[in-house]
CSV table of C-alpha atoms and ligand atoms in Angstrom, one decimal:
chain,number,residue,atom,x,y,z
A,65,MET,CA,-2.3,27.3,7.2
A,66,THR,CA,1.2,27.8,7.9
A,67,SER,CA,4.1,27.8,5.3
A,68,ILE,CA,7.2,25.7,5.7
A,69,LEU,CA,10.8,26.2,3.9
A,70,VAL,CA,12.5,22.9,3.5
A,71,LYS,CA,15.9,24.1,3.3
A,72,GLY,CA,18.8,22.4,1.7
A,73,GLY,CA,19.6,18.8,1.0
A,74,ILE,CA,19.4,16.9,-2.3
A,75,VAL,CA,15.8,17.0,-3.7
A,76,VAL,CA,14.8,13.9,-5.6
A,77,THR,CA,11.6,15.2,-7.3
A,78,MET,CA,10.4,12.3,-9.1
A,79,ASP,CA,9.1,14.7,-11.7
A,80,PRO,CA,8.8,13.7,-15.5
A,81,ASN,CA,12.2,15.1,-16.0
A,82,ARG,CA,13.6,13.0,-13.3
A,83,ARG,CA,15.3,15.9,-11.8
A,84,ILE,CA,17.6,15.6,-8.7
A,85,LEU,CA,18.6,18.9,-7.3
A,86,GLU,CA,21.6,19.3,-5.0
A,87,ASP,CA,21.3,22.2,-2.3
A,88,HIS,CA,18.1,23.2,-3.4
A,89,SER,CA,15.0,24.1,-1.1
A,90,VAL,CA,11.2,23.7,-1.1
A,91,VAL,CA,8.5,25.9,0.0
A,92,VAL,CA,5.1,24.5,1.2
A,93,GLU,CA,2.2,26.6,1.6
A,94,ASP,CA,-1.5,25.8,2.1
A,95,GLY,CA,-0.9,22.2,1.9
A,96,LYS,CA,1.0,22.4,-1.7
A,97,PHE,CA,4.3,22.8,-3.0
A,98,ARG,CA,4.7,26.4,-3.9
A,99,ALA,CA,8.3,26.9,-5.0
A,100,ILE,CA,11.5,24.7,-5.5
A,101,GLY,CA,14.6,26.4,-6.1
A,102,LYS,CA,18.3,26.9,-5.3
A,103,THR,CA,18.8,27.3,-1.5
A,104,SER,CA,20.2,30.7,-2.0
A,105,ASP,CA,17.4,32.2,-4.1
A,106,ILE,CA,14.5,30.4,-1.9
A,107,THR,CA,15.8,31.6,1.1
A,108,ARG,CA,16.1,35.2,-0.4
A,109,ASP,CA,12.9,35.2,-2.0
A,110,TRP,CA,10.5,33.2,0.5
A,111,LYS,CA,9.6,33.9,4.2
A,112,ALA,CA,8.0,31.0,5.9
A,113,ASP,CA,6.3,30.3,9.3
A,114,GLU,CA,8.7,27.5,9.9
A,115,VAL,CA,12.1,26.5,8.6
A,116,VAL,CA,13.2,22.8,8.5
A,117,ASP,CA,16.8,22.0,7.8
A,118,ALA,CA,17.3,19.1,5.4
A,119,SER,CA,20.8,20.0,4.8
A,120,GLY,CA,23.0,16.7,4.5
A,121,GLY,CA,19.8,14.8,3.7
A,122,ILE,CA,17.5,13.7,1.0
A,123,VAL,CA,14.4,15.5,0.3
A,124,MET,CA,11.8,13.3,-1.5
A,125,PRO,CA,8.2,12.4,-2.0
A,126,GLY,CA,6.7,10.3,0.6
A,127,LEU,CA,6.5,6.7,-0.2
A,128,ILE,CA,3.1,5.3,-1.5
A,129,CYS,CA,2.2,1.7,-0.5
A,130,SER,CA,0.1,0.3,-3.0
A,131,HIS,CA,-1.3,-2.5,-1.4
A,132,THR,CA,-1.6,-3.5,2.5
A,133,HIS,CA,-3.6,-4.8,5.1
A,134,LEU,CA,-3.0,-2.9,8.3
A,135,TYR,CA,-4.4,-5.5,10.6
A,136,GLY,CA,-1.8,-7.9,9.6
A,137,ILE,CA,0.7,-5.8,11.8
A,138,LEU,CA,-1.0,-7.7,14.7
A,139,LEU,CA,0.6,-11.1,13.6
A,140,GLN,CA,4.0,-9.6,13.9
A,141,GLY,CA,6.1,-12.2,16.1
A,142,ALA,CA,3.0,-14.4,16.5
A,143,LYS,CA,3.7,-18.0,17.0
A,144,LEU,CA,0.6,-19.5,15.9
A,145,ASP,CA,0.0,-23.3,16.8
A,146,ILE,CA,-1.3,-24.7,13.4
A,147,HIS,CA,-0.6,-27.6,11.3
A,148,PRO,CA,2.4,-26.5,8.9
A,149,PRO,CA,0.6,-25.4,5.5
A,150,SER,CA,2.1,-26.9,2.5
A,151,ASP,CA,0.9,-24.3,0.0
A,152,PHE,CA,-0.7,-20.8,-0.1
A,153,THR,CA,-4.2,-22.0,0.0
A,154,GLN,CA,-3.5,-23.8,3.2
A,155,ILE,CA,-1.7,-20.4,4.3
A,156,LEU,CA,-5.1,-18.6,4.0
A,157,GLN,CA,-7.1,-21.4,5.5
A,158,ARG,CA,-4.9,-22.0,8.5
A,159,VAL,CA,-3.7,-18.7,9.1
A,160,TRP,CA,-5.4,-15.5,7.6
A,161,TRP,CA,-9.0,-16.7,7.5
A,162,PRO,CA,-9.1,-17.8,11.1
A,163,VAL,CA,-7.4,-14.4,11.8
A,164,ASP,CA,-10.2,-12.5,10.0
A,165,GLU,CA,-13.1,-14.5,11.6
A,166,ASN,CA,-11.3,-13.2,15.0
A,167,LEU,CA,-11.0,-9.6,14.2
A,168,THR,CA,-13.2,-7.1,16.3
A,169,PHE,CA,-13.9,-3.5,15.5
A,170,GLU,CA,-11.4,-2.5,18.2
A,171,ASP,CA,-8.8,-4.7,16.7
A,172,ALA,CA,-9.3,-3.1,13.4
A,173,TYR,CA,-8.9,0.5,15.0
A,174,ALA,CA,-6.0,-0.4,16.9
A,175,SER,CA,-4.1,-2.1,14.1
A,176,ALA,CA,-5.0,0.7,11.8
A,177,LEU,CA,-3.5,3.2,14.3
A,178,VAL,CA,-0.1,1.4,15.0
A,179,GLY,CA,0.0,0.4,11.2
A,180,CYS,CA,-0.5,4.2,10.4
A,181,LEU,CA,2.3,4.9,13.0
A,182,GLU,CA,4.9,2.5,11.5
A,183,LEU,CA,4.2,3.5,7.9
A,184,LEU,CA,4.6,7.2,9.1
A,185,LYS,CA,7.8,6.4,10.9
A,186,THR,CA,9.2,4.7,7.9
A,187,GLY,CA,8.3,7.4,5.2
A,188,THR,CA,5.2,6.1,3.6
A,189,THR,CA,2.5,8.9,3.6
A,190,THR,CA,-0.2,7.2,1.3
A,191,PHE,CA,-1.3,3.7,1.6
A,192,ALA,CA,-4.2,1.5,0.1
A,193,ASP,CA,-5.4,-0.8,2.7
A,194,THR,CA,-8.2,-3.6,2.6
A,195,TYR,CA,-9.6,-4.8,5.8
A,196,SER,CA,-11.0,-8.3,6.0
A,197,GLY,CA,-13.2,-9.5,8.9
A,198,PRO,CA,-16.3,-11.2,8.2
A,199,ASN,CA,-17.5,-10.7,12.1
A,200,SER,CA,-16.7,-7.1,12.0
A,201,ILE,CA,-18.1,-5.4,8.8
A,202,GLU,CA,-20.7,-2.8,8.9
A,203,GLY,CA,-19.2,0.6,10.2
A,204,VAL,CA,-15.5,-0.9,10.4
A,205,LEU,CA,-14.1,1.8,7.8
A,206,ASP,CA,-15.0,4.4,9.9
A,207,LYS,CA,-12.9,3.0,12.6
A,208,ILE,CA,-9.9,2.6,10.2
A,209,ALA,CA,-10.6,6.2,9.0
A,210,LYS,CA,-10.6,7.6,12.5
A,211,ALA,CA,-7.3,6.0,13.1
A,212,VAL,CA,-6.1,7.4,9.5
A,213,ASP,CA,-7.1,10.9,10.5
A,214,GLU,CA,-5.4,10.6,13.9
A,215,VAL,CA,-2.0,9.9,12.5
A,216,GLY,CA,-2.5,12.2,9.7
A,217,ILE,CA,-1.3,10.2,6.6
A,218,ARG,CA,-3.4,9.5,3.8
A,219,GLY,CA,-5.2,6.1,3.1
A,220,LEU,CA,-7.4,4.5,0.5
A,221,VAL,CA,-9.6,2.2,2.6
A,222,ALA,CA,-11.7,-0.8,1.8
A,223,PHE,CA,-13.5,-3.9,3.0
A,224,GLU,CA,-12.4,-6.9,1.3
A,225,ALA,CA,-15.5,-8.5,0.2
A,226,ALA,CA,-15.5,-12.4,-0.1
A,227,GLU,CA,-18.2,-15.0,-0.2
A,228,ARG,CA,-16.3,-17.5,1.7
A,229,HIS,CA,-19.3,-18.3,4.0
A,230,SER,CA,-22.2,-17.1,2.2
A,231,LYS,CA,-23.3,-14.9,-0.8
A,232,GLU,CA,-24.9,-12.4,1.8
A,233,GLU,CA,-21.5,-12.0,3.5
A,234,GLY,CA,-20.0,-10.7,0.1
A,235,GLY,CA,-23.0,-8.4,-0.5
A,236,ARG,CA,-22.5,-7.0,3.0
A,237,GLY,CA,-18.6,-6.5,2.4
A,238,VAL,CA,-19.3,-4.5,-0.8
A,239,GLN,CA,-22.1,-2.2,0.8
A,240,GLU,CA,-19.5,-1.4,3.4
A,241,ASN,CA,-17.4,0.2,0.8
A,242,ALA,CA,-20.7,1.9,-0.7
A,243,ARG,CA,-21.6,3.2,2.5
A,244,PHE,CA,-18.1,4.6,3.3
A,245,ALA,CA,-17.8,5.8,-0.3
A,246,ALA,CA,-21.2,7.9,0.3
A,247,ARG,CA,-20.0,9.2,3.7
A,248,VAL,CA,-16.7,10.5,2.1
A,249,LYS,CA,-18.9,12.2,-0.7
A,250,GLU,CA,-20.8,14.1,1.9
A,251,ASP,CA,-17.8,15.1,4.2
A,252,ARG,CA,-14.2,15.3,2.4
A,253,ARG,CA,-12.4,16.4,5.4
A,254,SER,CA,-10.9,12.9,6.0
A,255,LYS,CA,-7.5,11.7,4.7
A,256,ALA,CA,-9.2,8.3,4.3
A,257,THR,CA,-10.6,7.7,0.8
A,258,PRO,CA,-12.9,5.0,-0.5
A,259,LEU,CA,-11.5,1.9,-2.4
A,260,PHE,CA,-13.7,-1.2,-3.4
A,261,SER,CA,-11.9,-4.3,-2.7
A,262,LEU,CA,-12.7,-8.2,-3.6
A,263,HIS,CA,-10.8,-10.8,-2.0
A,264,ALA,CA,-9.7,-13.0,-4.8
A,265,SER,CA,-11.5,-14.5,-7.9
A,266,PHE,CA,-11.8,-17.8,-6.1
A,267,THR,CA,-13.7,-16.5,-3.2
A,268,VAL,CA,-16.2,-14.3,-5.4
A,269,THR,CA,-18.8,-15.1,-7.9
A,270,ASP,CA,-19.6,-13.2,-11.1
A,271,GLU,CA,-22.2,-11.5,-9.6
A,272,LEU,CA,-20.4,-10.0,-6.8
A,273,ILE,CA,-17.6,-9.1,-9.3
A,274,GLN,CA,-20.0,-7.2,-11.4
A,275,SER,CA,-22.0,-5.5,-8.4
A,276,THR,CA,-18.6,-4.1,-7.3
A,277,ARG,CA,-17.8,-2.9,-10.6
A,278,ARG,CA,-21.0,-1.0,-10.8
A,279,LEU,CA,-20.8,0.6,-7.4
A,280,ALA,CA,-17.1,1.4,-7.8
A,281,SER,CA,-17.9,3.2,-11.0
A,282,ASN,CA,-20.9,5.0,-9.5
A,283,TYR,CA,-18.7,6.5,-6.8
A,284,GLY,CA,-15.7,7.2,-9.0
A,285,ALA,CA,-13.5,4.9,-6.5
A,286,PRO,CA,-10.8,2.5,-7.6
A,287,VAL,CA,-11.1,-1.3,-7.4
A,288,THR,CA,-8.5,-3.8,-6.2
A,289,ILE,CA,-8.4,-7.8,-6.1
A,290,HIS,CA,-5.9,-10.3,-5.3
A,291,THR,CA,-4.8,-11.9,-8.5
A,292,CYS,CA,-2.9,-14.9,-9.3
A,293,GLU,CA,-1.2,-14.8,-6.0
A,294,GLY,CA,-1.1,-18.5,-5.6
A,295,LEU,CA,-1.4,-21.2,-8.1
A,296,GLY,CA,-5.0,-22.3,-6.3
A,297,ASP,CA,-6.4,-19.0,-8.0
A,298,LEU,CA,-5.5,-20.0,-11.4
A,299,GLN,CA,-6.4,-23.5,-11.0
A,300,HIS,CA,-9.9,-22.6,-9.6
A,301,ASN,CA,-10.9,-20.4,-12.6
A,302,ILE,CA,-9.4,-23.1,-15.2
A,303,GLU,CA,-11.6,-25.8,-13.6
A,304,ARG,CA,-14.6,-24.3,-12.8
A,305,TYR,CA,-14.6,-21.5,-15.6
A,306,GLY,CA,-12.5,-23.0,-18.4
A,307,LYS,CA,-10.4,-19.6,-18.4
A,308,ARG,CA,-7.3,-18.5,-16.9
A,309,THR,CA,-8.0,-15.8,-14.0
A,310,LEU,CA,-7.2,-12.5,-16.2
A,311,GLU,CA,-9.4,-14.0,-19.0
A,312,ARG,CA,-12.4,-14.4,-16.4
A,313,LEU,CA,-12.0,-11.0,-15.1
A,314,ARG,CA,-11.9,-9.6,-18.5
A,315,ASP,CA,-14.7,-11.3,-19.5
A,316,VAL,CA,-17.1,-10.6,-16.6
A,317,GLY,CA,-16.2,-6.8,-17.3
A,318,LEU,CA,-14.1,-5.8,-14.1
A,319,LEU,CA,-10.9,-4.7,-15.8
A,320,GLY,CA,-10.2,-1.1,-16.5
A,321,PRO,CA,-7.8,1.7,-15.6
A,322,ASP,CA,-9.2,2.3,-12.3
A,323,VAL,CA,-8.4,-1.5,-11.3
A,324,VAL,CA,-5.3,-2.4,-9.3
A,325,LEU,CA,-4.4,-6.0,-9.4
A,326,ALA,CA,-2.5,-7.3,-6.3
A,327,HIS,CA,0.5,-9.5,-7.0
A,328,CYS,CA,0.0,-11.3,-10.4
A,329,VAL,CA,2.5,-13.9,-9.8
A,330,HIS,CA,1.2,-16.8,-11.8
A,331,VAL,CA,0.6,-15.0,-15.2
A,332,ASN,CA,1.6,-15.6,-18.8
A,333,ASP,CA,2.1,-13.3,-21.8
A,334,ASN,CA,-1.2,-13.4,-22.7
A,335,ASP,CA,-2.5,-12.5,-19.3
A,336,LEU,CA,0.1,-9.4,-19.4
A,337,ASP,CA,-1.5,-8.4,-22.7
A,338,ILE,CA,-4.9,-8.5,-21.2
A,339,ILE,CA,-3.7,-6.3,-18.4
A,340,ALA,CA,-2.0,-4.0,-20.6
A,341,LYS,CA,-5.2,-3.4,-23.0
A,342,SER,CA,-7.5,-2.9,-20.2
A,343,GLY,CA,-5.3,-0.2,-18.4
A,344,ALA,CA,-5.4,-2.2,-15.3
A,345,LYS,CA,-2.4,-1.8,-13.0
A,346,VAL,CA,-0.5,-4.2,-10.8
A,347,ALA,CA,0.5,-3.8,-7.0
A,348,HIS,CA,3.9,-5.8,-6.5
A,349,ASN,CA,4.4,-7.3,-3.1
A,350,PRO,CA,7.9,-9.0,-3.3
A,351,MET,CA,8.6,-9.6,0.4
A,352,SER,CA,5.1,-11.0,1.0
A,353,ASN,CA,5.4,-13.3,-2.0
A,354,MET,CA,8.8,-14.5,-0.6
A,355,LEU,CA,7.1,-15.1,2.7
A,356,ASN,CA,4.2,-17.1,1.6
A,357,ALA,CA,6.4,-18.9,-1.0
A,358,VAL,CA,4.2,-18.2,-4.1
A,359,GLY,CA,6.8,-17.4,-6.6
A,360,THR,CA,7.7,-14.0,-7.9
A,361,ALA,CA,5.7,-11.8,-10.2
A,362,PRO,CA,7.3,-11.2,-13.7
A,363,VAL,CA,7.9,-7.5,-12.9
A,364,PRO,CA,10.3,-6.9,-15.6
A,365,SER,CA,8.0,-8.3,-18.0
A,366,MET,CA,5.1,-6.4,-17.0
A,367,LEU,CA,7.1,-3.1,-17.5
A,368,ARG,CA,7.9,-4.2,-21.0
A,369,HIS,CA,4.1,-4.7,-21.6
A,370,GLY,CA,3.6,-1.0,-20.4
A,371,ILE,CA,2.0,-2.1,-17.3
A,372,SER,CA,2.1,0.5,-14.3
A,373,VAL,CA,3.5,-1.4,-11.3
A,374,GLY,CA,3.5,-0.2,-8.1
A,375,LEU,CA,4.8,-1.5,-4.6
A,376,GLY,CA,3.1,-2.9,-1.7
A,377,ASN,CA,3.9,-4.7,1.5
A,378,ASP,CA,0.6,-6.8,1.7
A,379,GLY,CA,0.4,-6.5,5.6
A,380,TYR,CA,3.9,-8.0,6.1
A,381,ILE,CA,7.1,-5.7,6.6
A,382,PHE,CA,5.7,-2.2,6.6
A,383,ASP,CA,9.0,-0.5,5.7
A,384,GLY,CA,8.8,0.7,2.3
A,385,PHE,CA,12.8,1.1,1.9
A,386,GLU,CA,12.7,-2.8,2.7
A,387,ASN,CA,10.2,-3.6,0.1
A,388,MET,CA,12.0,-1.5,-2.4
A,389,ARG,CA,15.3,-3.2,-1.7
A,390,ALA,CA,13.5,-6.5,-2.1
A,391,ALA,CA,11.9,-5.5,-5.2
A,392,PHE,CA,15.6,-4.4,-6.6
A,393,LEU,CA,17.0,-7.9,-5.8
A,394,ILE,CA,14.4,-10.4,-6.3
A,395,HIS,CA,14.1,-10.0,-10.1
A,396,ARG,CA,17.8,-10.2,-10.6
A,397,ALA,CA,17.8,-13.2,-8.5
A,398,VAL,CA,15.0,-15.0,-10.2
A,399,SER,CA,16.1,-13.9,-13.8
A,400,ARG,CA,19.9,-14.2,-13.4
A,401,ASP,CA,20.0,-10.8,-15.4
A,402,PRO,CA,21.9,-8.2,-13.6
A,403,ASN,CA,19.7,-5.5,-15.6
A,404,ALA,CA,16.4,-7.0,-14.7
A,405,ILE,CA,15.3,-3.9,-13.0
A,406,ASP,CA,17.2,-0.6,-12.1
A,407,ALA,CA,17.0,1.5,-8.9
A,408,TYR,CA,15.5,4.3,-10.3
A,409,THR,CA,12.5,2.1,-11.7
A,410,VAL,CA,12.1,0.8,-8.2
A,411,LEU,CA,12.0,4.2,-6.6
A,412,GLU,CA,9.4,5.1,-9.2
A,413,MET,CA,7.3,2.1,-8.2
A,414,ALA,CA,7.3,3.4,-4.7
A,415,THR,CA,6.4,7.0,-5.5
A,416,ILE,CA,5.0,8.4,-8.5
A,417,ARG,CA,3.9,5.0,-10.1
A,418,GLY,CA,2.1,4.2,-6.7
A,419,ALA,CA,0.0,7.4,-7.4
A,420,GLU,CA,-0.5,6.3,-10.8
A,421,LEU,CA,-2.1,3.1,-9.8
A,422,TYR,CA,-4.9,4.9,-7.8
A,423,GLY,CA,-5.4,7.7,-10.4
A,424,LEU,CA,-3.8,10.2,-8.0
A,425,ALA,CA,-0.6,11.2,-10.2
A,426,ASN,CA,-1.8,14.4,-10.9
A,427,GLN,CA,-1.8,15.3,-7.1
A,428,LEU,CA,0.8,13.0,-5.3
A,429,GLY,CA,3.9,10.9,-5.9
A,430,SER,CA,6.5,13.7,-6.9
A,431,ILE,CA,7.6,17.0,-5.7
A,432,GLU,CA,6.4,19.5,-8.2
A,433,VAL,CA,4.8,23.0,-7.8
A,434,GLY,CA,1.2,22.8,-7.5
A,435,LYS,CA,1.0,19.2,-6.2
A,436,LYS,CA,0.1,18.2,-2.5
A,437,ALA,CA,2.8,18.6,-0.1
A,438,ASP,CA,3.6,15.2,1.0
A,439,LEU,CA,7.6,14.7,1.6
A,440,ILE,CA,10.1,13.0,3.6
A,441,ILE,CA,13.5,14.1,4.7
A,442,VAL,CA,15.9,11.2,4.9
A,443,LYS,CA,19.3,11.3,6.6
A,444,PRO,CA,21.2,8.2,7.1
A,445,ASP,CA,22.8,7.6,10.4
A,446,VAL,CA,26.1,6.4,8.6
A,447,LEU,CA,27.1,7.6,5.2
A,448,PRO,CA,30.3,5.7,3.9
A,449,THR,CA,30.2,7.2,0.6
A,450,PRO,CA,29.4,10.6,-1.0
A,451,LEU,CA,25.8,11.6,-1.2
A,452,ARG,CA,25.3,13.4,-4.5
A,453,SER,CA,23.0,13.6,-7.5
A,454,ASP,CA,24.5,10.8,-9.0
A,455,SER,CA,24.5,8.6,-5.9
A,456,VAL,CA,21.6,9.4,-4.3
A,457,VAL,CA,19.2,6.9,-5.8
A,458,GLY,CA,21.8,4.3,-5.1
A,459,HIS,CA,22.0,5.3,-1.6
A,460,LEU,CA,18.0,5.2,-1.2
A,461,ILE,CA,17.9,1.5,-2.7
A,462,ASN,CA,20.8,0.2,-1.3
A,463,GLY,CA,21.6,1.6,2.1
A,464,THR,CA,18.6,3.5,3.5
A,465,GLU,CA,16.1,2.1,5.8
A,466,GLY,CA,12.9,3.6,7.2
A,467,ARG,CA,14.3,4.5,10.5
A,468,ASP,CA,16.4,7.0,8.4
A,469,VAL,CA,13.4,9.0,7.7
A,470,ARG,CA,13.7,12.0,10.2
A,471,THR,CA,10.9,14.4,9.3
A,472,VAL,CA,7.6,13.7,7.4
A,473,ILE,CA,5.0,16.4,5.9
A,474,VAL,CA,1.7,15.4,4.6
A,475,ASP,CA,-0.7,17.8,3.2
A,476,GLY,CA,1.8,20.7,4.1
A,477,ARG,CA,1.4,19.6,7.9
A,478,ILE,CA,4.5,18.3,9.6
A,479,LEU,CA,3.4,14.9,11.2
A,480,MET,CA,7.1,13.8,12.2
A,481,LYS,CA,9.9,16.0,13.4
A,482,ASP,CA,13.5,14.7,14.0
A,483,ARG,CA,11.7,11.3,14.5
A,484,ALA,CA,9.0,12.7,17.1
A,485,VAL,CA,5.5,12.0,16.0
A,486,THR,CA,3.5,15.2,16.7
A,487,THR,CA,-0.1,14.0,16.1
A,488,VAL,CA,-0.5,10.8,18.2
A,489,ASP,CA,0.9,9.6,21.5
A,490,GLU,CA,3.3,6.8,20.3
A,491,ALA,CA,3.3,5.0,23.3
A,492,GLU,CA,-0.6,4.8,23.9
A,493,VAL,CA,-0.8,3.7,20.2
A,494,GLN,CA,1.5,0.8,21.0
A,495,ARG,CA,-0.1,0.0,24.2
A,496,LYS,CA,-3.6,-0.4,22.2
A,497,ALA,CA,-2.2,-2.6,19.7
A,498,GLN,CA,-0.4,-4.9,21.9
A,499,ALA,CA,-3.5,-5.3,24.0
A,500,SER,CA,-5.4,-6.1,20.9
A,501,ALA,CA,-2.7,-8.4,19.4
A,502,ALA,CA,-2.6,-10.6,22.8
A,503,GLY,CA,-6.3,-10.9,22.8
A,504,LEU,CA,-6.3,-12.1,19.0
A,505,TRP,CA,-3.5,-14.4,19.7
A,506,GLU,CA,-5.3,-15.8,22.7
A,507,ARG,CA,-8.6,-16.3,20.6
A,508,LEU,CA,-6.5,-17.9,17.7
A,509,ARG,CA,-5.6,-20.7,20.1
A,510,THR,CA,-8.9,-22.4,19.8
A,511,VAL,CA,-9.8,-22.0,16.2
A,512,LYS,CA,-10.4,-24.6,13.6
A,513,PRO,CA,-8.9,-24.0,10.1
A,514,GLN,CA,-11.4,-22.6,7.5
A,515,VAL,CA,-11.9,-24.8,4.5
A,516,ASP,CA,-14.8,-23.3,2.6
A,517,LEU,CA,-14.3,-22.1,-0.7
A,518,VAL,CA,-17.1,-20.7,-3.0
A,519,THR,CA,-17.9,-23.8,-5.3
B,825,ZN,ZN1,-3.2,-8.8,0.0
């Protein structure tokens, strides 16, 4: 493997000491960080196969997207001819479930390719994806993994099991995750790793939750489930089980440190106690929550409860910097408290906390010697104020966007240099995705909304 010397710049390490180092350099070798030090020392002591100039820029860990649906990118710009939904359940019934029904294996591959490309080009180096497609189940994770490996970033990939149509459908979804987990156990070369995913408590029975729990534990893979995203989730459990969602998920035995709960918008203090006690984590998706008009997750309160919170895009806007900015702003707006959340905490959510969510904090999420070498170099086009150790976090949250990411290294390999992607043909990836999206939009013109729920 080659060695790379990332020379100069401000290194935002995200290490436990929160070190932010001006004019430092980083040495990457055999896929790992080997040295971090003053540029003068590093250039004197280390010879590398390749030198990447980061002077005038920011060197930081690649962003980690804690929750996404790569296929969601196929809806960018789509104008769907539907009766306007009045709440989140209707958004699922009239938009997302018809989309799911109409996805093909080819759509899964094309959207994963372009989704990974978009993530790479905006600085995300690891993501957690859940794919939902009741008519494209068996083998679909191989298609998504192929796209992940072609682009070269890291992805936890899952099929989102649900019993919207039948119990059998739910079982097939979970089995696809188990099949993929078994495949990865045999062959660990892929950058795609297994994740188990359940859609949401209102589309799965206790039996499916329990069988998923068992299989995930057997394979040592994390589990994720949409939790209290819309009010319908909470109402379903109260009406049918006489419990709030978190109480049901606890009682059925799902919760644990390897569980990532997506959203958690409609949660009270008792629910947060349940999450904190179980060690489960939360993936916060502020822009998706705004889009779907579901409300705002009480993230400041989660943090006070000691819950680890990561940042996701939920298949909506893939630029991690935009999602960070939204997380930074929304909690101030909602709480009317200018101290609701600070910029560094948001940066942690998009890096080291994201790694923590999926049990990867010992390998990813920060620039520390011995960790896997995933880093990005950010150089804003226009810099109106000084870039220094005391201003860099403010720049990242308030002034930077994904297009300012110039160079991306994953596993010690340069995937993008000066905005040119080295792994895939960008034009070809976009052609494939556009063809898939056009076909999907056409098929969606004739669909009837899904109204089935597990009863
Ligand atoms: Zn989601």
